[in-house]
PDB file of C-alpha atoms and ligand atoms in Angstrom:
ATOM      1  CA  MET A  24     -14.099  10.555 -38.521  1.00  0.00           C
ATOM      2  CA  GLU A  25     -13.849   7.968 -41.284  1.00  0.00           C
ATOM      3  CA  GLU A  26     -10.259   7.338 -42.464  1.00  0.00           C
ATOM      4  CA  LYS A  27      -9.672   8.701 -46.015  1.00  0.00           C
ATOM      5  CA  ALA A  28      -8.102   6.562 -48.750  1.00  0.00           C
ATOM      6  CA  PRO A  29      -4.412   7.476 -48.980  1.00  0.00           C
ATOM      7  CA  GLY A  30      -3.158   9.344 -52.051  1.00  0.00           C
ATOM      8  CA  PRO A  31      -0.064  10.920 -53.601  1.00  0.00           C
ATOM      9  CA  ILE A  32       1.468  14.104 -52.229  1.00  0.00           C
ATOM     10  CA  GLY A  33       0.282  16.975 -54.418  1.00  0.00           C
ATOM     11  CA  VAL A  34       2.855  19.571 -55.503  1.00  0.00           C
ATOM     12  CA  PHE A  35       1.549  22.718 -57.137  1.00  0.00           C
ATOM     13  CA  ASP A  36       3.153  25.647 -58.915  1.00  0.00           C
ATOM     14  CA  SER A  37       2.061  28.206 -61.485  1.00  0.00           C
ATOM     15  CA  GLY A  38       4.504  26.594 -63.919  1.00  0.00           C
ATOM     16  CA  PHE A  39       7.890  24.881 -64.087  1.00  0.00           C
ATOM     17  CA  GLY A  40       9.333  26.430 -60.932  1.00  0.00           C
ATOM     18  CA  GLY A  41       7.783  23.904 -58.577  1.00  0.00           C
ATOM     19  CA  LEU A  42       9.927  21.233 -60.212  1.00  0.00           C
ATOM     20  CA  SER A  43      12.898  22.749 -58.335  1.00  0.00           C
ATOM     21  CA  ILE A  44      11.084  21.847 -55.114  1.00  0.00           C
ATOM     22  CA  LEU A  45       9.765  18.471 -56.291  1.00  0.00           C
ATOM     23  CA  ARG A  46      13.232  17.332 -57.396  1.00  0.00           C
ATOM     24  CA  GLU A  47      14.699  17.899 -53.927  1.00  0.00           C
ATOM     25  CA  VAL A  48      11.646  16.529 -52.115  1.00  0.00           C
ATOM     26  CA  ARG A  49      11.948  13.289 -54.075  1.00  0.00           C
ATOM     27  CA  LYS A  50      15.641  12.994 -53.130  1.00  0.00           C
ATOM     28  CA  VAL A  51      14.838  13.257 -49.421  1.00  0.00           C
ATOM     29  CA  LEU A  52      11.530  11.336 -49.511  1.00  0.00           C
ATOM     30  CA  PRO A  53      11.823   8.955 -52.484  1.00  0.00           C
ATOM     31  CA  HIS A  54       9.323   6.380 -51.242  1.00  0.00           C
ATOM     32  CA  TYR A  55       6.214   8.517 -51.520  1.00  0.00           C
ATOM     33  CA  ASP A  56       4.076   9.013 -54.623  1.00  0.00           C
ATOM     34  CA  TYR A  57       3.814  12.531 -56.048  1.00  0.00           C
ATOM     35  CA  LEU A  58       1.378  14.321 -58.308  1.00  0.00           C
ATOM     36  CA  PHE A  59       2.753  17.550 -59.772  1.00  0.00           C
ATOM     37  CA  LEU A  60       0.439  20.175 -61.227  1.00  0.00           C
ATOM     38  CA  GLY A  61       1.765  23.175 -63.164  1.00  0.00           C
ATOM     39  CA  ASP A  62      -0.720  25.870 -64.170  1.00  0.00           C
ATOM     40  CA  ASN A  63       1.488  26.823 -67.136  1.00  0.00           C
ATOM     41  CA  ALA A  64      -1.465  28.114 -69.148  1.00  0.00           C
ATOM     42  CA  ARG A  65      -1.989  30.903 -66.610  1.00  0.00           C
ATOM     43  CA  ALA A  66       1.616  31.529 -65.508  1.00  0.00           C
ATOM     44  CA  PRO A  67       3.065  33.849 -64.434  1.00  0.00           C
ATOM     45  CA  TYR A  68       1.123  34.426 -61.228  1.00  0.00           C
ATOM     46  CA  GLY A  69       3.655  36.938 -59.918  1.00  0.00           C
ATOM     47  CA  THR A  70       2.092  39.979 -61.533  1.00  0.00           C
ATOM     48  CA  ARG A  71      -1.542  39.000 -60.821  1.00  0.00           C
ATOM     49  CA  SER A  72      -3.906  40.373 -58.168  1.00  0.00           C
ATOM     50  CA  TYR A  73      -4.528  38.754 -54.789  1.00  0.00           C
ATOM     51  CA  GLU A  74      -7.999  37.724 -55.903  1.00  0.00           C
ATOM     52  CA  LEU A  75      -6.790  35.924 -59.028  1.00  0.00           C
ATOM     53  CA  VAL A  76      -3.844  34.176 -57.371  1.00  0.00           C
ATOM     54  CA  TYR A  77      -6.177  33.015 -54.610  1.00  0.00           C
ATOM     55  CA  ARG A  78      -8.841  31.830 -57.055  1.00  0.00           C
ATOM     56  CA  PHE A  79      -6.368  29.956 -59.298  1.00  0.00           C
ATOM     57  CA  THR A  80      -4.584  28.392 -56.325  1.00  0.00           C
ATOM     58  CA  LEU A  81      -7.816  27.229 -54.740  1.00  0.00           C
ATOM     59  CA  GLN A  82      -8.860  25.645 -58.041  1.00  0.00           C
ATOM     60  CA  ALA A  83      -5.548  23.796 -58.182  1.00  0.00           C
ATOM     61  CA  VAL A  84      -5.800  22.610 -54.576  1.00  0.00           C
ATOM     62  CA  ARG A  85      -9.358  21.354 -55.124  1.00  0.00           C
ATOM     63  CA  TYR A  86      -8.239  19.595 -58.284  1.00  0.00           C
ATOM     64  CA  LEU A  87      -5.407  17.822 -56.460  1.00  0.00           C
ATOM     65  CA  PHE A  88      -7.786  16.879 -53.620  1.00  0.00           C
ATOM     66  CA  ASP A  89     -10.140  15.403 -56.235  1.00  0.00           C
ATOM     67  CA  GLN A  90      -7.230  13.271 -57.477  1.00  0.00           C
ATOM     68  CA  GLY A  91      -6.923  11.833 -53.968  1.00  0.00           C
ATOM     69  CA  CYS A  92      -4.135  13.997 -52.505  1.00  0.00           C
ATOM     70  CA  GLN A  93      -4.469  14.337 -48.733  1.00  0.00           C
ATOM     71  CA  LEU A  94      -1.512  16.716 -48.521  1.00  0.00           C
ATOM     72  CA  VAL A  95      -0.678  19.476 -51.009  1.00  0.00           C
ATOM     73  CA  ILE A  96       2.497  21.563 -51.090  1.00  0.00           C
ATOM     74  CA  LEU A  97       2.207  25.004 -52.657  1.00  0.00           C
ATOM     75  CA  ALA A  98       5.636  24.946 -54.326  1.00  0.00           C
ATOM     76  CA  CYS A  99       5.089  28.569 -55.243  1.00  0.00           C
ATOM     77  CA  ASN A 100       5.987  31.614 -53.159  1.00  0.00           C
ATOM     78  CA  THR A 101       3.394  33.821 -54.824  1.00  0.00           C
ATOM     79  CA  ALA A 102       0.598  31.362 -54.003  1.00  0.00           C
ATOM     80  CA  SER A 103       2.040  30.840 -50.510  1.00  0.00           C
ATOM     81  CA  ALA A 104       2.096  34.623 -49.992  1.00  0.00           C
ATOM     82  CA  LYS A 105      -1.295  35.443 -51.445  1.00  0.00           C
ATOM     83  CA  ALA A 106      -3.510  32.390 -51.003  1.00  0.00           C
ATOM     84  CA  LEU A 107      -2.175  29.940 -48.394  1.00  0.00           C
ATOM     85  CA  ARG A 108      -3.526  31.570 -45.248  1.00  0.00           C
ATOM     86  CA  THR A 109      -7.045  32.017 -46.636  1.00  0.00           C
ATOM     87  CA  ILE A 110      -7.106  28.450 -47.927  1.00  0.00           C
ATOM     88  CA  GLN A 111      -5.864  27.093 -44.592  1.00  0.00           C
ATOM     89  CA  GLN A 112      -8.145  29.196 -42.421  1.00  0.00           C
ATOM     90  CA  ARG A 113     -11.282  29.649 -44.500  1.00  0.00           C
ATOM     91  CA  ASP A 114     -11.496  26.973 -47.186  1.00  0.00           C
ATOM     92  CA  LEU A 115      -9.978  23.839 -45.664  1.00  0.00           C
ATOM     93  CA  PRO A 116     -12.383  23.654 -42.708  1.00  0.00           C
ATOM     94  CA  ALA A 117     -15.260  23.685 -45.220  1.00  0.00           C
ATOM     95  CA  ILE A 118     -13.691  21.394 -47.854  1.00  0.00           C
ATOM     96  CA  ASP A 119     -12.141  18.797 -45.546  1.00  0.00           C
ATOM     97  CA  PRO A 120     -10.542  19.699 -42.213  1.00  0.00           C
ATOM     98  CA  THR A 121      -8.373  16.561 -42.253  1.00  0.00           C
ATOM     99  CA  ARG A 122      -6.434  17.503 -45.408  1.00  0.00           C
ATOM    100  CA  ARG A 123      -3.439  19.798 -45.321  1.00  0.00           C
ATOM    101  CA  VAL A 124      -1.963  22.511 -47.552  1.00  0.00           C
ATOM    102  CA  LEU A 125       1.585  23.675 -46.780  1.00  0.00           C
ATOM    103  CA  GLY A 126       3.605  26.538 -48.249  1.00  0.00           C
ATOM    104  CA  VAL A 127       7.270  27.333 -48.848  1.00  0.00           C
ATOM    105  CA  ILE A 128       7.841  30.709 -47.171  1.00  0.00           C
ATOM    106  CA  ARG A 129       7.757  29.676 -43.515  1.00  0.00           C
ATOM    107  CA  PRO A 130      10.292  26.811 -43.838  1.00  0.00           C
ATOM    108  CA  THR A 131      12.619  29.061 -45.858  1.00  0.00           C
ATOM    109  CA  VAL A 132      12.539  31.765 -43.204  1.00  0.00           C
ATOM    110  CA  GLU A 133      13.098  29.219 -40.425  1.00  0.00           C
ATOM    111  CA  ALA A 134      16.292  28.079 -42.186  1.00  0.00           C
ATOM    112  CA  VAL A 135      17.715  31.503 -42.987  1.00  0.00           C
ATOM    113  CA  GLY A 136      19.065  32.267 -39.510  1.00  0.00           C
ATOM    114  CA  GLN A 137      21.839  29.713 -39.925  1.00  0.00           C
ATOM    115  CA  TYR A 138      23.407  31.467 -42.932  1.00  0.00           C
ATOM    116  CA  THR A 139      23.745  35.155 -42.085  1.00  0.00           C
ATOM    117  CA  LEU A 140      26.477  36.835 -40.046  1.00  0.00           C
ATOM    118  CA  THR A 141      25.537  40.444 -40.834  1.00  0.00           C
ATOM    119  CA  ARG A 142      21.766  39.886 -40.254  1.00  0.00           C
ATOM    120  CA  HIS A 143      21.030  41.757 -43.458  1.00  0.00           C
ATOM    121  CA  ILE A 144      18.921  39.551 -45.720  1.00  0.00           C
ATOM    122  CA  GLY A 145      18.077  40.148 -49.368  1.00  0.00           C
ATOM    123  CA  VAL A 146      14.978  38.610 -50.926  1.00  0.00           C
ATOM    124  CA  PHE A 147      14.329  38.147 -54.627  1.00  0.00           C
ATOM    125  CA  GLY A 148      10.739  37.365 -55.530  1.00  0.00           C
ATOM    126  CA  THR A 149       7.930  38.029 -57.929  1.00  0.00           C
ATOM    127  CA  PRO A 150       6.253  41.453 -57.691  1.00  0.00           C
ATOM    128  CA  GLY A 151       3.369  39.735 -55.881  1.00  0.00           C
ATOM    129  CA  THR A 152       5.574  38.092 -53.259  1.00  0.00           C
ATOM    130  CA  ILE A 153       7.629  41.237 -52.618  1.00  0.00           C
ATOM    131  CA  GLN A 154       4.565  43.523 -52.456  1.00  0.00           C
ATOM    132  CA  SER A 155       2.818  41.128 -50.056  1.00  0.00           C
ATOM    133  CA  GLY A 156       5.600  41.736 -47.507  1.00  0.00           C
ATOM    134  CA  SER A 157       5.356  38.061 -46.493  1.00  0.00           C
ATOM    135  CA  TYR A 158       9.109  37.593 -46.091  1.00  0.00           C
ATOM    136  CA  ASP A 159       9.451  40.834 -44.101  1.00  0.00           C
ATOM    137  CA  ILE A 160       6.628  39.764 -41.786  1.00  0.00           C
ATOM    138  CA  GLU A 161       7.855  36.183 -41.270  1.00  0.00           C
ATOM    139  CA  ILE A 162      11.485  37.241 -40.754  1.00  0.00           C
ATOM    140  CA  ALA A 163      10.485  40.026 -38.329  1.00  0.00           C
ATOM    141  CA  HIS A 164       8.482  37.448 -36.388  1.00  0.00           C
ATOM    142  CA  LEU A 165      11.303  34.893 -36.068  1.00  0.00           C
ATOM    143  CA  TYR A 166      14.336  37.213 -36.082  1.00  0.00           C
ATOM    144  CA  PRO A 167      13.299  40.701 -34.907  1.00  0.00           C
ATOM    145  CA  ASP A 168      16.855  42.062 -35.217  1.00  0.00           C
ATOM    146  CA  PHE A 169      17.293  41.145 -38.902  1.00  0.00           C
ATOM    147  CA  SER A 170      16.941  43.707 -41.704  1.00  0.00           C
ATOM    148  CA  VAL A 171      15.192  42.600 -44.888  1.00  0.00           C
ATOM    149  CA  TYR A 172      15.645  44.084 -48.369  1.00  0.00           C
ATOM    150  CA  GLY A 173      13.215  42.851 -51.018  1.00  0.00           C
ATOM    151  CA  HIS A 174      13.586  43.258 -54.743  1.00  0.00           C
ATOM    152  CA  ALA A 175      11.054  42.125 -57.358  1.00  0.00           C
ATOM    153  CA  CYS A 176      12.307  40.520 -60.572  1.00  0.00           C
ATOM    154  CA  PRO A 177       9.315  40.576 -62.939  1.00  0.00           C
ATOM    155  CA  MET A 178      11.316  39.280 -65.909  1.00  0.00           C
ATOM    156  CA  TRP A 179      12.873  36.177 -64.341  1.00  0.00           C
ATOM    157  CA  VAL A 180       9.801  33.927 -64.454  1.00  0.00           C
ATOM    158  CA  PRO A 181       8.934  34.773 -68.101  1.00  0.00           C
ATOM    159  CA  LEU A 182      12.574  33.988 -69.016  1.00  0.00           C
ATOM    160  CA  VAL A 183      12.227  30.534 -67.444  1.00  0.00           C
ATOM    161  CA  GLU A 184       8.721  29.821 -68.765  1.00  0.00           C
ATOM    162  CA  ASN A 185       9.892  30.748 -72.272  1.00  0.00           C
ATOM    163  CA  GLN A 186      13.036  28.620 -72.053  1.00  0.00           C
ATOM    164  CA  GLU A 187      15.370  31.624 -72.206  1.00  0.00           C
ATOM    165  CA  SER A 188      17.283  30.774 -68.995  1.00  0.00           C
ATOM    166  CA  ASP A 189      20.557  30.320 -70.876  1.00  0.00           C
ATOM    167  CA  GLY A 190      20.135  33.208 -73.316  1.00  0.00           C
ATOM    168  CA  PRO A 191      21.662  36.703 -73.273  1.00  0.00           C
ATOM    169  CA  GLY A 192      18.366  38.201 -72.058  1.00  0.00           C
ATOM    170  CA  ALA A 193      18.835  36.236 -68.827  1.00  0.00           C
ATOM    171  CA  ASP A 194      22.349  37.708 -68.401  1.00  0.00           C
ATOM    172  CA  TYR A 195      20.974  41.213 -68.804  1.00  0.00           C
ATOM    173  CA  PHE A 196      18.122  40.906 -66.306  1.00  0.00           C
ATOM    174  CA  VAL A 197      19.918  38.773 -63.702  1.00  0.00           C
ATOM    175  CA  LYS A 198      22.880  41.163 -63.608  1.00  0.00           C
ATOM    176  CA  LYS A 199      20.608  44.232 -63.450  1.00  0.00           C
ATOM    177  CA  ASP A 200      18.424  42.847 -60.619  1.00  0.00           C
ATOM    178  CA  ILE A 201      21.376  41.615 -58.539  1.00  0.00           C
ATOM    179  CA  HIS A 202      22.945  45.057 -58.851  1.00  0.00           C
ATOM    180  CA  ALA A 203      19.643  46.698 -57.800  1.00  0.00           C
ATOM    181  CA  LEU A 204      19.290  44.468 -54.719  1.00  0.00           C
ATOM    182  CA  MET A 205      22.898  44.765 -53.583  1.00  0.00           C
ATOM    183  CA  SER A 206      22.716  48.554 -54.019  1.00  0.00           C
ATOM    184  CA  LEU A 207      20.047  48.660 -51.307  1.00  0.00           C
ATOM    185  CA  CYS A 208      22.590  47.664 -48.658  1.00  0.00           C
ATOM    186  CA  PRO A 209      26.254  46.654 -48.989  1.00  0.00           C
ATOM    187  CA  ASP A 210      26.004  44.456 -45.865  1.00  0.00           C
ATOM    188  CA  ILE A 211      23.594  41.905 -47.337  1.00  0.00           C
ATOM    189  CA  ASP A 212      25.347  38.548 -46.915  1.00  0.00           C
ATOM    190  CA  THR A 213      22.407  36.210 -47.553  1.00  0.00           C
ATOM    191  CA  VAL A 214      19.965  36.298 -50.455  1.00  0.00           C
ATOM    192  CA  ILE A 215      16.790  34.219 -50.517  1.00  0.00           C
ATOM    193  CA  LEU A 216      15.620  33.059 -53.935  1.00  0.00           C
ATOM    194  CA  GLY A 217      11.986  33.584 -52.956  1.00  0.00           C
ATOM    195  CA  CYS A 218      10.509  32.175 -56.139  1.00  0.00           C
ATOM    196  CA  THR A 219      10.695  28.530 -57.098  1.00  0.00           C
ATOM    197  CA  HIS A 220      11.458  29.417 -60.712  1.00  0.00           C
ATOM    198  CA  TYR A 221      14.697  31.183 -59.807  1.00  0.00           C
ATOM    199  CA  PRO A 222      16.915  28.102 -59.254  1.00  0.00           C
ATOM    200  CA  LEU A 223      16.440  27.469 -62.979  1.00  0.00           C
ATOM    201  CA  LEU A 224      18.559  30.622 -63.486  1.00  0.00           C
ATOM    202  CA  MET A 225      21.150  29.493 -60.950  1.00  0.00           C
ATOM    203  CA  SER A 226      24.213  29.486 -63.203  1.00  0.00           C
ATOM    204  CA  LYS A 227      23.594  33.143 -64.122  1.00  0.00           C
ATOM    205  CA  ILE A 228      22.761  34.090 -60.524  1.00  0.00           C
ATOM    206  CA  ARG A 229      26.052  32.588 -59.288  1.00  0.00           C
ATOM    207  CA  GLN A 230      27.925  34.343 -62.079  1.00  0.00           C
ATOM    208  CA  TYR A 231      26.705  37.828 -61.113  1.00  0.00           C
ATOM    209  CA  MET A 232      26.261  37.549 -57.326  1.00  0.00           C
ATOM    210  CA  PRO A 233      29.138  39.186 -55.403  1.00  0.00           C
ATOM    211  CA  GLN A 234      31.601  36.718 -53.843  1.00  0.00           C
ATOM    212  CA  GLY A 235      30.778  35.625 -50.325  1.00  0.00           C
ATOM    213  CA  VAL A 236      27.010  36.203 -50.532  1.00  0.00           C
ATOM    214  CA  HIS A 237      25.113  33.069 -49.539  1.00  0.00           C
ATOM    215  CA  ILE A 238      22.326  32.166 -51.986  1.00  0.00           C
ATOM    216  CA  VAL A 239      19.413  30.406 -50.296  1.00  0.00           C
ATOM    217  CA  GLU A 240      17.626  27.883 -52.518  1.00  0.00           C
ATOM    218  CA  GLN A 241      14.351  26.523 -51.243  1.00  0.00           C
ATOM    219  CA  GLY A 242      14.312  22.975 -52.636  1.00  0.00           C
ATOM    220  CA  ARG A 243      16.345  21.212 -49.944  1.00  0.00           C
ATOM    221  CA  ILE A 244      14.937  23.371 -47.185  1.00  0.00           C
ATOM    222  CA  VAL A 245      11.346  22.524 -48.127  1.00  0.00           C
ATOM    223  CA  ALA A 246      12.259  18.848 -48.576  1.00  0.00           C
ATOM    224  CA  HIS A 247      13.709  18.580 -45.059  1.00  0.00           C
ATOM    225  CA  SER A 248      10.845  20.550 -43.607  1.00  0.00           C
ATOM    226  CA  LEU A 249       8.357  18.156 -45.229  1.00  0.00           C
ATOM    227  CA  ASP A 250      10.320  15.175 -43.908  1.00  0.00           C
ATOM    228  CA  ASP A 251      10.143  16.694 -40.441  1.00  0.00           C
ATOM    229  CA  TYR A 252       6.411  17.427 -40.831  1.00  0.00           C
ATOM    230  CA  LEU A 253       5.632  13.829 -41.836  1.00  0.00           C
ATOM    231  CA  ARG A 254       7.651  12.476 -38.889  1.00  0.00           C
ATOM    232  CA  ARG A 255       5.702  14.721 -36.521  1.00  0.00           C
ATOM    233  CA  HIS A 256       2.379  13.797 -38.163  1.00  0.00           C
ATOM    234  CA  PRO A 257       2.408  10.007 -38.622  1.00  0.00           C
ATOM    235  CA  ASP A 258      -1.369  10.132 -39.217  1.00  0.00           C
ATOM    236  CA  MET A 259      -0.753  12.234 -42.353  1.00  0.00           C
ATOM    237  CA  ALA A 260       2.265  10.111 -43.377  1.00  0.00           C
ATOM    238  CA  ARG A 261      -0.058   7.075 -43.356  1.00  0.00           C
ATOM    239  CA  ARG A 262      -2.412   8.910 -45.685  1.00  0.00           C
ATOM    240  CA  CYS A 263       0.314   9.411 -48.335  1.00  0.00           C
ATOM    241  CA  THR A 264       0.881   6.418 -50.611  1.00  0.00           C
ATOM    242  CA  ARG A 265       4.375   4.981 -50.998  1.00  0.00           C
ATOM    243  CA  GLY A 266       5.051   3.643 -54.468  1.00  0.00           C
ATOM    244  CA  GLY A 267       7.947   5.938 -55.444  1.00  0.00           C
ATOM    245  CA  THR A 268       6.039   7.228 -58.494  1.00  0.00           C
ATOM    246  CA  CYS A 269       5.651  10.747 -59.850  1.00  0.00           C
ATOM    247  CA  SER A 270       2.978  11.926 -62.283  1.00  0.00           C
ATOM    248  CA  TYR A 271       2.842  15.296 -63.991  1.00  0.00           C
ATOM    249  CA  LEU A 272      -0.139  17.413 -64.971  1.00  0.00           C
ATOM    250  CA  THR A 273      -0.107  20.739 -66.770  1.00  0.00           C
ATOM    251  CA  THR A 274      -2.834  23.132 -67.852  1.00  0.00           C
ATOM    252  CA  ASP A 275      -0.889  23.945 -71.046  1.00  0.00           C
ATOM    253  CA  ASP A 276       0.571  21.830 -73.844  1.00  0.00           C
ATOM    254  CA  ALA A 277       1.633  18.433 -72.454  1.00  0.00           C
ATOM    255  CA  GLU A 278       4.420  17.826 -74.943  1.00  0.00           C
ATOM    256  CA  LYS A 279       6.058  21.176 -74.331  1.00  0.00           C
ATOM    257  CA  PHE A 280       5.834  20.619 -70.589  1.00  0.00           C
ATOM    258  CA  SER A 281       7.242  17.076 -70.871  1.00  0.00           C
ATOM    259  CA  THR A 282      10.271  18.195 -72.885  1.00  0.00           C
ATOM    260  CA  MET A 283      11.198  20.957 -70.470  1.00  0.00           C
ATOM    261  CA  ALA A 284      10.424  18.938 -67.345  1.00  0.00           C
ATOM    262  CA  SER A 285      12.464  15.926 -68.550  1.00  0.00           C
ATOM    263  CA  VAL A 286      15.567  18.090 -68.851  1.00  0.00           C
ATOM    264  CA  PHE A 287      14.972  19.629 -65.506  1.00  0.00           C
ATOM    265  CA  VAL A 288      14.196  16.546 -63.413  1.00  0.00           C
ATOM    266  CA  GLY A 289      16.743  14.404 -65.274  1.00  0.00           C
ATOM    267  CA  GLU A 290      14.382  11.584 -66.239  1.00  0.00           C
ATOM    268  CA  PRO A 291      11.740  11.098 -68.930  1.00  0.00           C
ATOM    269  CA  VAL A 292       8.511  12.900 -68.075  1.00  0.00           C
ATOM    270  CA  THR A 293       5.197  12.249 -69.770  1.00  0.00           C
ATOM    271  CA  ALA A 294       2.800  14.931 -68.667  1.00  0.00           C
ATOM    272  CA  ARG A 295      -0.949  15.023 -69.179  1.00  0.00           C
ATOM    273  CA  GLN A 296      -2.885  18.172 -69.995  1.00  0.00           C
ATOM    274  CA  VAL A 297      -5.798  18.901 -67.704  1.00  0.00           C
ATOM    275  CA  SER A 298      -8.217  21.726 -67.255  1.00  0.00           C
ATOM    276  CA  ILE A 299      -8.784  22.766 -63.682  1.00  0.00           C
TER     277      ILE A 299
HETATM  278  N1  DGL B 186       7.186  29.984 -58.982  1.00  0.00           N
HETATM  279  C1  DGL B 186       6.324  30.907 -58.380  1.00  0.00           C
HETATM  280  C2  DGL B 186       6.874  31.464 -57.096  1.00  0.00           C
HETATM  281  O1  DGL B 186       7.580  30.760 -56.395  1.00  0.00           O
HETATM  282  C3  DGL B 186       5.616  31.958 -59.150  1.00  0.00           C
HETATM  283  C4  DGL B 186       6.048  32.307 -60.498  1.00  0.00           C
HETATM  284  C5  DGL B 186       5.012  33.086 -61.228  1.00  0.00           C
HETATM  285  O2  DGL B 186       4.089  32.439 -61.747  1.00  0.00           O
HETATM  286  O3  DGL B 186       5.104  34.313 -61.306  1.00  0.00           O
HETATM  287  O4  DGL B 186       6.604  32.579 -56.735  1.00  0.00           O
END
């Protein structure tokens, strides 16, 4: 097959959350070029149906492919839970079998075994991710003797998307949801933040999480997993350009996105609005 022109690594999320993955990926793999796409206009995805999350995610993946990305990371648990498998198994063979789409749930689950002593794992996620049972299924597959307790936090993503992460509303909901999860089982010693928006609430989460509970953030885990993937797939690594650049696209207002993203990634961001 003819060799494709290399392109940036695509990173997709429904909104700002994927920046928590991108930031860590760029620390571990700074030499590659990245193209971030946030579907802010249609966020949150977490309360939407399978059909819609799949349709929106496929549109985003196609869009990033059209921009030249050979590899796309779904930096979104909801999209990874509800759309990844269908895209990998049904759509990619038809669109272009040489391109790749990777998710964030599998690498997170692979890493979780190293943190727990009690083998009781809590998972915070969007309603969509928790209802999909994806974490339960993946954890049962890799660690059959672990117990998993999921709790959906429908208000956490809207708090982040509406820049209320530091406000009193965030205190109320973070405290309430941590209490609800920990009430399910007192032996939970490891809690997965199974939504890429949640690290943006980290200071509140740390404040209300009981002492001694390990909080699993996905950014570094996904970054190291991607590093490992590219080492094992030098053919794909060759198809990712290395200029150290990062461009940002959003489906909502570019200025609003740029302001928020600049604070979050710690450097000036100039996003462009696109319709996908
Ligand atoms: N950040 C996404 C996730 O990891 C989804 C947030 C949303 O749009 O509900 O699940």
